[in-house]
């Protein structure tokens, strides 16, 4: 039976550069695979975790089976409180974008909830972000613009029960 080959510890920096490149080439599944190889050797490697979160969330809305819950779990492994909150916002924002691309009932309400959730994460991240870092404000504004552009609004159901 075929088995995954291991990377050497010395090859990790070059492997992560490759992961970044594959993300830029719109091949997040390849970047995801590289990050998993790195995490097999160094399970707490922060850049590999961060790139894995992004690679997984790059695939939201595709038929590749990207797992929002796995991205959130990986995000919890980041040691920086700012990065945990900021990348939870990224996950929620990308889930909102994916919801907008669905043609299911209530997709716009679901997208709205994701965007508002992302905005809440960005607000929390802003409280602990490094000085002179505009990322949380920029992402928060992008979420608001998406809500406005697509005329998203909260569900009017009081109990917010979603049909099957």
XYZ file of C-alpha atoms in Angstrom:
164
model
C 0.000 0.000 0.000
C 1.218 3.502 -0.780
C 2.217 5.755 2.124
C 2.808 9.471 2.558
C 6.475 10.416 2.426
C 7.964 12.588 5.169
C 9.641 15.922 4.735
C 12.900 16.694 6.439
C 12.799 19.332 9.155
C 15.278 21.413 7.140
C 12.893 21.566 4.173
C 10.060 23.209 6.136
C 10.894 26.844 5.212
C 11.001 26.063 1.487
C 7.873 23.936 1.722
C 5.958 26.834 3.305
C 7.133 29.166 0.552
C 5.677 26.650 -1.888
C 2.415 26.581 0.058
C 2.144 30.376 -0.250
C 2.801 30.132 -3.987
C 0.147 27.462 -4.499
C -2.397 29.630 -2.701
C -1.512 32.492 -5.054
C -1.891 30.118 -8.017
C -5.422 29.294 -6.814
C -4.458 25.740 -5.911
C -5.383 25.740 -2.217
C -5.686 21.945 -2.086
C -1.965 21.725 -2.931
C -1.114 24.311 -0.266
C -3.280 22.398 2.213
C -1.361 19.192 1.497
C 1.986 20.924 2.051
C 0.812 22.396 5.355
C -0.331 18.973 6.519
C 3.125 17.585 5.631
C 4.775 20.309 7.702
C 2.411 19.797 10.641
C 3.228 16.103 10.651
C 6.809 17.079 11.533
C 6.073 20.176 13.648
C 2.463 20.037 14.912
C 2.561 23.529 16.439
C 4.279 25.367 13.571
C 2.358 28.646 13.595
C 2.872 29.643 9.957
C 1.852 26.172 8.775
C -1.300 26.337 10.917
C -2.140 29.802 9.609
C -1.589 28.766 5.985
C -3.677 25.636 6.538
C -6.557 27.734 7.901
C -6.353 29.963 4.833
C -5.984 27.045 2.418
C -9.026 25.297 3.850
C -11.106 28.473 3.821
C -9.971 29.196 0.239
C -11.964 26.091 -0.678
C -15.253 27.058 0.988
C -18.064 26.897 -1.517
C -16.283 24.423 -3.766
C -17.137 20.766 -4.071
C -13.837 19.790 -2.498
C -15.336 19.211 0.943
C -13.491 21.952 2.835
C -14.423 21.788 6.497
C -15.342 24.977 8.307
C -15.133 23.144 11.634
C -11.596 21.931 10.907
C -10.524 25.458 9.971
C -11.933 26.728 13.284
C -10.157 23.978 15.231
C -6.867 24.822 13.532
C -7.443 28.489 14.274
C -7.711 27.660 17.967
C -4.143 26.305 17.784
C -2.735 29.726 16.923
C -0.935 31.141 19.955
C -1.642 34.814 19.232
C -4.992 36.030 20.554
C -5.108 38.577 17.745
C -4.547 35.897 15.073
C -7.140 33.591 16.633
C -9.803 36.277 16.477
C -8.732 37.723 13.132
C -8.638 34.361 11.352
C -11.937 33.291 12.925
C -13.255 36.424 11.223
C -11.693 35.346 7.932
C -13.356 31.923 8.265
C -16.765 33.513 8.937
C -16.343 36.027 6.108
C -15.405 33.325 3.604
C -18.310 31.189 4.808
C -20.538 34.179 4.078
C -19.142 34.455 0.560
C -19.719 30.734 0.045
C -23.301 31.072 1.302
C -23.946 33.829 -1.237
C -22.996 31.440 -4.038
C -25.562 28.865 -2.973
C -28.985 28.752 -4.533
C -30.650 27.354 -1.438
C -33.529 28.947 0.425
C -32.448 31.434 3.071
C -28.878 31.600 1.706
C -28.903 35.387 1.918
C -29.947 35.286 5.586
C -27.227 32.758 6.329
C -24.680 34.929 4.493
C -25.773 37.944 6.534
C -25.262 36.029 9.779
C -21.789 34.923 8.683
C -20.777 38.454 7.729
C -22.046 39.887 11.021
C -20.206 37.123 12.888
C -17.034 38.015 10.997
C -17.491 41.670 11.904
C -17.803 40.714 15.576
C -14.542 38.751 15.368
C -12.825 41.704 13.682
C -14.080 44.012 16.454
C -12.595 41.655 19.053
C -9.314 41.341 17.128
C -9.056 45.115 16.820
C -8.879 45.390 20.621
C -5.661 43.318 20.700
C -4.154 44.001 17.273
C -0.605 45.292 16.829
C -0.254 49.067 16.527
C -0.679 50.595 13.087
C -2.276 47.408 11.728
C -5.342 48.342 9.628
C -6.364 44.763 8.756
C -9.336 44.465 11.101
C -10.824 47.780 9.957
C -10.309 46.903 6.295
C -11.967 43.483 6.687
C -14.829 44.906 8.786
C -15.507 47.505 6.088
C -15.386 44.835 3.351
C -18.022 42.811 5.234
C -20.281 45.848 5.574
C -19.870 46.619 1.877
C -20.822 43.020 0.997
C -23.936 43.308 3.178
C -24.853 46.555 1.430
C -23.981 45.402 -2.086
C -26.002 42.195 -1.881
C -28.755 43.845 0.185
C -28.365 41.265 2.941
C -30.462 41.459 6.060
C -31.152 39.341 9.123
C -33.898 36.763 9.052
C -37.234 38.051 10.231
C -37.999 34.749 11.959
C -37.896 35.391 15.663
C -36.673 31.929 16.565
C -34.354 31.757 13.537
C -35.321 28.180 12.846
C -33.992 27.145 9.480
C -36.070 24.769 7.382
C -34.554 21.508 6.175
